[in-house]
Amino acid sequence: MSAVHASPFSGSWYPEDASELRSLLENLFEHSRRRAPFLFPDGLGFVVPHAGPAYSGTVAAAAYRAIERQAPERVVLLAFPHRGGLEGVAAPDVAAISTPLGEVAIDPGFGGFPAVAEKRVCDHSFEIQLPFLQWAAPQARVTPLYVGRMDGAERSAAAGALAALWRPGVVFAASSDFTHYGPSFGFTPFPPDRAGRRLRDLDFECIEAAATLDSTNFLATLEENGATVCGAAPIALLLETMRLLDAGMYQSTLDYQTSGELTEDFRHTVSYAALGYFPRSAFDLDAADREALLDSAAETLRRLRETHEPGAFPALHGSAALSARRSVFVSLHRGERLLGCVGCSEGRVPLSEEVANLTLSAALDDPRFRPAASAGGPIDIEISVLTPFRRIRKAEECTVGKHGLFLKLGGNAGLLLPQVATKFGWSTEKLLEAVARKARLGPHAWRDPKARLYAFEAQVFSRGADS
């Protein structure tokens, strides 16, 4: 094993002066905090970009802020050599790598993968991550693993080796940029003046495929849409590892941006995404935050009924979790009778504001019912805060009572919360038929190859009128 490898990316991809590099990192993390104030806790894995920090650094900082919050004991970084030529998974044969912030001790033994000469695999896909790791997780042991060509069986075996060694304090990260657009990349499927919107759609099709935790589906999606995602192999290995650790976890998009947005030139642009993989419990609000949202809804409804003037009263207290933009529904009941239910399937404003807005809509605008605000008597409030959506393709991937469903086909869409199927005692088939009807489609529309079906879970909490 060689001693210390001096990273060649210092002084070219980022400043070689330590104080300049620290200032750059501080600015990137602060910019990230402004773009995404709240991040979910307890991530098991992340996807992080690897361009020069001036381009992808703010997006990368979102993932590293989440890692910083967890203070991991070990970070396993899945990278790849851009020049190719590697088969399977290998660890660089080096004791430490130096950057302007000091030396990073390398612990290559995790997983028992073979060693490879550092000069053979040395690549910015790993080494550009080092200053971020030194800033966000200086206490962590770092295991770099370069991922090369593998078939499905080899990927499953490698993921099994990684998953078997996981314990609390271990975090995985896969290094990858997303679509590379422009003549120099040989990828120009649409003109530059349309690239901004089209690239976002293309990238989020790949991100949606990654959310399934199905590495085969992810790679097939890249093959079908042609997206030039450079770190497909590390992402695929990460997804397989995440699936083995917890098949019920959910992906959250922490941040997304393109270099074209920064340069205002889409003739040559690269996309960057920071993704996190979290257990179901990471999306639950604590008791104080739940009470704050219920207080907000109750006050909004009370004043509406007293004054007949619509006015939203946001939550006045609560943690940073209420600054997140999340999918949420507000239902109004009198006993078992539903008076109104309105929600948003995509977070538009912070939860602290959204619940009050939706309370007004549920009381005034649900077209299925007479306005609940004009009804006499007590009204109960129920709030359902949703996890991110995960696309599913088979009925077996939905569990009645656990999952709600969201169906899109053409211009039609319908959503049913998890508690609806429980209330009516539906089977999985009945739930699928019901969400198709909710979308104003035929009962078997979810089987249409063009249909997109998503599962999600919800944290449901309520307050009776007399509470």
PDB file of N, CA and C in Angstrom, residues 383-440:
ATOM      1  N   ILE A 383     -55.359  15.571   9.898  1.00  0.00           N
ATOM      2  CA  ILE A 383     -54.254  15.971   9.029  1.00  0.00           C
ATOM      3  C   ILE A 383     -53.451  14.723   8.652  1.00  0.00           C
ATOM      4  N   SER A 384     -53.139  14.590   7.377  1.00  0.00           N
ATOM      5  CA  SER A 384     -52.333  13.469   6.876  1.00  0.00           C
ATOM      6  C   SER A 384     -51.099  14.043   6.185  1.00  0.00           C
ATOM      7  N   VAL A 385     -49.928  13.823   6.774  1.00  0.00           N
ATOM      8  CA  VAL A 385     -48.669  14.287   6.191  1.00  0.00           C
ATOM      9  C   VAL A 385     -48.019  13.089   5.498  1.00  0.00           C
ATOM     10  N   LEU A 386     -47.759  13.229   4.211  1.00  0.00           N
ATOM     11  CA  LEU A 386     -47.349  12.095   3.400  1.00  0.00           C
ATOM     12  C   LEU A 386     -45.838  11.948   3.311  1.00  0.00           C
ATOM     13  N   THR A 387     -45.401  10.717   3.117  1.00  0.00           N
ATOM     14  CA  THR A 387     -44.020  10.454   2.739  1.00  0.00           C
ATOM     15  C   THR A 387     -43.836  10.837   1.272  1.00  0.00           C
ATOM     16  N   PRO A 388     -42.606  10.852   0.771  1.00  0.00           N
ATOM     17  CA  PRO A 388     -42.434  10.962  -0.679  1.00  0.00           C
ATOM     18  C   PRO A 388     -43.124   9.795  -1.392  1.00  0.00           C
ATOM     19  N   PHE A 389     -43.429   9.994  -2.662  1.00  0.00           N
ATOM     20  CA  PHE A 389     -44.073   8.950  -3.455  1.00  0.00           C
ATOM     21  C   PHE A 389     -43.013   7.998  -4.015  1.00  0.00           C
ATOM     22  N   ARG A 390     -43.392   6.742  -4.140  1.00  0.00           N
ATOM     23  CA  ARG A 390     -42.512   5.738  -4.761  1.00  0.00           C
ATOM     24  C   ARG A 390     -43.294   5.026  -5.858  1.00  0.00           C
ATOM     25  N   ARG A 391     -42.808   5.075  -7.071  1.00  0.00           N
ATOM     26  CA  ARG A 391     -43.523   4.442  -8.171  1.00  0.00           C
ATOM     27  C   ARG A 391     -43.523   2.925  -8.004  1.00  0.00           C
ATOM     28  N   ILE A 392     -44.668   2.306  -8.258  1.00  0.00           N
ATOM     29  CA  ILE A 392     -44.789   0.853  -8.196  1.00  0.00           C
ATOM     30  C   ILE A 392     -45.364   0.347  -9.509  1.00  0.00           C
ATOM     31  N   ARG A 393     -45.110  -0.904  -9.809  1.00  0.00           N
ATOM     32  CA  ARG A 393     -45.561  -1.501 -11.065  1.00  0.00           C
ATOM     33  C   ARG A 393     -46.410  -2.747 -10.852  1.00  0.00           C
ATOM     34  N   LYS A 394     -46.433  -3.257  -9.630  1.00  0.00           N
ATOM     35  CA  LYS A 394     -47.174  -4.479  -9.343  1.00  0.00           C
ATOM     36  C   LYS A 394     -48.081  -4.264  -8.139  1.00  0.00           C
ATOM     37  N   ALA A 395     -49.229  -4.944  -8.160  1.00  0.00           N
ATOM     38  CA  ALA A 395     -50.171  -4.823  -7.049  1.00  0.00           C
ATOM     39  C   ALA A 395     -49.544  -5.281  -5.739  1.00  0.00           C
ATOM     40  N   GLU A 396     -48.622  -6.243  -5.802  1.00  0.00           N
ATOM     41  CA  GLU A 396     -48.013  -6.779  -4.586  1.00  0.00           C
ATOM     42  C   GLU A 396     -47.161  -5.749  -3.853  1.00  0.00           C
ATOM     43  N   GLU A 397     -46.808  -4.671  -4.535  1.00  0.00           N
ATOM     44  CA  GLU A 397     -45.994  -3.643  -3.905  1.00  0.00           C
ATOM     45  C   GLU A 397     -46.827  -2.694  -3.044  1.00  0.00           C
ATOM     46  N   CYS A 398     -48.135  -2.887  -3.022  1.00  0.00           N
ATOM     47  CA  CYS A 398     -49.035  -2.057  -2.217  1.00  0.00           C
ATOM     48  C   CYS A 398     -49.621  -2.889  -1.089  1.00  0.00           C
ATOM     49  N   THR A 399     -49.565  -2.391   0.137  1.00  0.00           N
ATOM     50  CA  THR A 399     -50.143  -3.057   1.294  1.00  0.00           C
ATOM     51  C   THR A 399     -51.326  -2.240   1.799  1.00  0.00           C
ATOM     52  N   VAL A 400     -52.518  -2.839   1.779  1.00  0.00           N
ATOM     53  CA  VAL A 400     -53.723  -2.148   2.223  1.00  0.00           C
ATOM     54  C   VAL A 400     -53.594  -1.769   3.702  1.00  0.00           C
ATOM     55  N   GLY A 401     -53.954  -0.543   4.025  1.00  0.00           N
ATOM     56  CA  GLY A 401     -53.847  -0.051   5.393  1.00  0.00           C
ATOM     57  C   GLY A 401     -52.521   0.611   5.686  1.00  0.00           C
ATOM     58  N   LYS A 402     -51.529   0.322   4.874  1.00  0.00           N
ATOM     59  CA  LYS A 402     -50.208   0.927   5.032  1.00  0.00           C
ATOM     60  C   LYS A 402     -49.974   1.986   3.972  1.00  0.00           C
ATOM     61  N   HIS A 403     -50.299   1.655   2.729  1.00  0.00           N
ATOM     62  CA  HIS A 403     -50.009   2.540   1.614  1.00  0.00           C
ATOM     63  C   HIS A 403     -51.261   3.240   1.098  1.00  0.00           C
ATOM     64  N   GLY A 404     -51.095   4.506   0.738  1.00  0.00           N
ATOM     65  CA  GLY A 404     -52.038   5.189  -0.113  1.00  0.00           C
ATOM     66  C   GLY A 404     -51.535   5.089  -1.543  1.00  0.00           C
ATOM     67  N   LEU A 405     -52.380   5.463  -2.500  1.00  0.00           N
ATOM     68  CA  LEU A 405     -52.016   5.361  -3.909  1.00  0.00           C
ATOM     69  C   LEU A 405     -52.296   6.671  -4.636  1.00  0.00           C
ATOM     70  N   PHE A 406     -51.435   6.940  -5.609  1.00  0.00           N
ATOM     71  CA  PHE A 406     -51.614   8.079  -6.494  1.00  0.00           C
ATOM     72  C   PHE A 406     -51.455   7.565  -7.912  1.00  0.00           C
ATOM     73  N   LEU A 407     -52.455   7.826  -8.769  1.00  0.00           N
ATOM     74  CA  LEU A 407     -52.460   7.312 -10.141  1.00  0.00           C
ATOM     75  C   LEU A 407     -52.532   8.481 -11.116  1.00  0.00           C
ATOM     76  N   LYS A 408     -51.675   8.441 -12.153  1.00  0.00           N
ATOM     77  CA  LYS A 408     -51.702   9.428 -13.219  1.00  0.00           C
ATOM     78  C   LYS A 408     -51.748   8.706 -14.562  1.00  0.00           C
ATOM     79  N   LEU A 409     -52.626   9.172 -15.438  1.00  0.00           N
ATOM     80  CA  LEU A 409     -52.691   8.646 -16.797  1.00  0.00           C
ATOM     81  C   LEU A 409     -53.226   9.751 -17.693  1.00  0.00           C
ATOM     82  N   GLY A 410     -52.396  10.164 -18.654  1.00  0.00           N
ATOM     83  CA  GLY A 410     -52.785  11.290 -19.480  1.00  0.00           C
ATOM     84  C   GLY A 410     -52.983  12.525 -18.621  1.00  0.00           C
ATOM     85  N   GLY A 411     -54.112  13.175 -18.804  1.00  0.00           N
ATOM     86  CA  GLY A 411     -54.398  14.363 -17.998  1.00  0.00           C
ATOM     87  C   GLY A 411     -55.193  14.068 -16.751  1.00  0.00           C
ATOM     88  N   ASN A 412     -55.404  12.789 -16.439  1.00  0.00           N
ATOM     89  CA  ASN A 412     -56.189  12.407 -15.264  1.00  0.00           C
ATOM     90  C   ASN A 412     -55.289  11.987 -14.116  1.00  0.00           C
ATOM     91  N   ALA A 413     -55.751  12.269 -12.910  1.00  0.00           N
ATOM     92  CA  ALA A 413     -54.994  11.875 -11.725  1.00  0.00           C
ATOM     93  C   ALA A 413     -55.953  11.684 -10.560  1.00  0.00           C
ATOM     94  N   GLY A 414     -55.632  10.746  -9.673  1.00  0.00           N
ATOM     95  CA  GLY A 414     -56.438  10.508  -8.492  1.00  0.00           C
ATOM     96  C   GLY A 414     -55.582  10.011  -7.355  1.00  0.00           C
ATOM     97  N   LEU A 415     -55.948  10.374  -6.133  1.00  0.00           N
ATOM     98  CA  LEU A 415     -55.179   9.979  -4.945  1.00  0.00           C
ATOM     99  C   LEU A 415     -56.134   9.497  -3.869  1.00  0.00           C
ATOM    100  N   LEU A 416     -55.758   8.420  -3.195  1.00  0.00           N
ATOM    101  CA  LEU A 416     -56.489   7.928  -2.031  1.00  0.00           C
ATOM    102  C   LEU A 416     -55.521   7.753  -0.870  1.00  0.00           C
ATOM    103  N   LEU A 417     -55.897   8.294   0.282  1.00  0.00           N
ATOM    104  CA  LEU A 417     -55.066   8.184   1.482  1.00  0.00           C
ATOM    105  C   LEU A 417     -55.113   6.759   2.035  1.00  0.00           C
ATOM    106  N   PRO A 418     -54.111   6.339   2.798  1.00  0.00           N
ATOM    107  CA  PRO A 418     -54.069   4.957   3.314  1.00  0.00           C
ATOM    108  C   PRO A 418     -55.279   4.590   4.156  1.00  0.00           C
ATOM    109  N   GLN A 419     -55.804   5.542   4.931  1.00  0.00           N
ATOM    110  CA  GLN A 419     -56.895   5.230   5.853  1.00  0.00           C
ATOM    111  C   GLN A 419     -58.210   4.952   5.144  1.00  0.00           C
ATOM    112  N   VAL A 420     -58.330   5.343   3.874  1.00  0.00           N
ATOM    113  CA  VAL A 420     -59.590   5.133   3.151  1.00  0.00           C
ATOM    114  C   VAL A 420     -59.856   3.644   2.954  1.00  0.00           C
ATOM    115  N   ALA A 421     -58.831   2.904   2.516  1.00  0.00           N
ATOM    116  CA  ALA A 421     -59.009   1.468   2.288  1.00  0.00           C
ATOM    117  C   ALA A 421     -59.333   0.744   3.589  1.00  0.00           C
ATOM    118  N   THR A 422     -58.732   1.178   4.690  1.00  0.00           N
ATOM    119  CA  THR A 422     -59.013   0.566   5.993  1.00  0.00           C
ATOM    120  C   THR A 422     -60.464   0.812   6.397  1.00  0.00           C
ATOM    121  N   LYS A 423     -60.930   2.037   6.184  1.00  0.00           N
ATOM    122  CA  LYS A 423     -62.300   2.398   6.565  1.00  0.00           C
ATOM    123  C   LYS A 423     -63.336   1.529   5.857  1.00  0.00           C
ATOM    124  N   PHE A 424     -63.105   1.245   4.575  1.00  0.00           N
ATOM    125  CA  PHE A 424     -64.088   0.503   3.794  1.00  0.00           C
ATOM    126  C   PHE A 424     -63.780  -0.985   3.690  1.00  0.00           C
ATOM    127  N   GLY A 425     -62.686  -1.427   4.290  1.00  0.00           N
ATOM    128  CA  GLY A 425     -62.340  -2.840   4.270  1.00  0.00           C
ATOM    129  C   GLY A 425     -62.006  -3.376   2.889  1.00  0.00           C
ATOM    130  N   TRP A 426     -61.356  -2.553   2.086  1.00  0.00           N
ATOM    131  CA  TRP A 426     -61.039  -2.947   0.712  1.00  0.00           C
ATOM    132  C   TRP A 426     -59.892  -3.940   0.653  1.00  0.00           C
ATOM    133  N   SER A 427     -59.896  -4.758  -0.363  1.00  0.00           N
ATOM    134  CA  SER A 427     -58.745  -5.572  -0.729  1.00  0.00           C
ATOM    135  C   SER A 427     -57.812  -4.712  -1.581  1.00  0.00           C
ATOM    136  N   THR A 428     -56.625  -5.239  -1.898  1.00  0.00           N
ATOM    137  CA  THR A 428     -55.707  -4.503  -2.758  1.00  0.00           C
ATOM    138  C   THR A 428     -56.346  -4.206  -4.106  1.00  0.00           C
ATOM    139  N   GLU A 429     -57.038  -5.200  -4.673  1.00  0.00           N
ATOM    140  CA  GLU A 429     -57.669  -5.012  -5.976  1.00  0.00           C
ATOM    141  C   GLU A 429     -58.726  -3.919  -5.917  1.00  0.00           C
ATOM    142  N   LYS A 430     -59.532  -3.902  -4.842  1.00  0.00           N
ATOM    143  CA  LYS A 430     -60.556  -2.876  -4.689  1.00  0.00           C
ATOM    144  C   LYS A 430     -59.926  -1.486  -4.546  1.00  0.00           C
ATOM    145  N   LEU A 431     -58.802  -1.411  -3.837  1.00  0.00           N
ATOM    146  CA  LEU A 431     -58.114  -0.139  -3.682  1.00  0.00           C
ATOM    147  C   LEU A 431     -57.617   0.368  -5.032  1.00  0.00           C
ATOM    148  N   LEU A 432     -57.053  -0.520  -5.831  1.00  0.00           N
ATOM    149  CA  LEU A 432     -56.561  -0.135  -7.153  1.00  0.00           C
ATOM    150  C   LEU A 432     -57.703   0.326  -8.051  1.00  0.00           C
ATOM    151  N   GLU A 433     -58.821  -0.371  -7.986  1.00  0.00           N
ATOM    152  CA  GLU A 433     -59.981   0.036  -8.776  1.00  0.00           C
ATOM    153  C   GLU A 433     -60.516   1.392  -8.293  1.00  0.00           C
ATOM    154  N   ALA A 434     -60.501   1.599  -6.983  1.00  0.00           N
ATOM    155  CA  ALA A 434     -61.035   2.844  -6.425  1.00  0.00           C
ATOM    156  C   ALA A 434     -60.177   4.048  -6.809  1.00  0.00           C
ATOM    157  N   VAL A 435     -58.858   3.889  -6.804  1.00  0.00           N
ATOM    158  CA  VAL A 435     -58.021   5.030  -7.169  1.00  0.00           C
ATOM    159  C   VAL A 435     -58.150   5.322  -8.661  1.00  0.00           C
ATOM    160  N   ALA A 436     -58.421   4.297  -9.465  1.00  0.00           N
ATOM    161  CA  ALA A 436     -58.677   4.531 -10.885  1.00  0.00           C
ATOM    162  C   ALA A 436     -59.980   5.315 -11.076  1.00  0.00           C
ATOM    163  N   ARG A 437     -61.008   4.947 -10.309  1.00  0.00           N
ATOM    164  CA  ARG A 437     -62.274   5.689 -10.386  1.00  0.00           C
ATOM    165  C   ARG A 437     -62.085   7.125  -9.900  1.00  0.00           C
ATOM    166  N   LYS A 438     -61.263   7.294  -8.856  1.00  0.00           N
ATOM    167  CA  LYS A 438     -61.003   8.647  -8.336  1.00  0.00           C
ATOM    168  C   LYS A 438     -60.361   9.516  -9.424  1.00  0.00           C
ATOM    169  N   ALA A 439     -59.580   8.876 -10.294  1.00  0.00           N
ATOM    170  CA  ALA A 439     -58.950   9.593 -11.398  1.00  0.00           C
ATOM    171  C   ALA A 439     -59.878   9.722 -12.608  1.00  0.00           C
ATOM    172  N   ARG A 440     -61.143   9.259 -12.434  1.00  0.00           N
ATOM    173  CA  ARG A 440     -62.138   9.290 -13.507  1.00  0.00           C
ATOM    174  C   ARG A 440     -61.682   8.452 -14.703  1.00  0.00           C
TER     175      ARG A 440
END
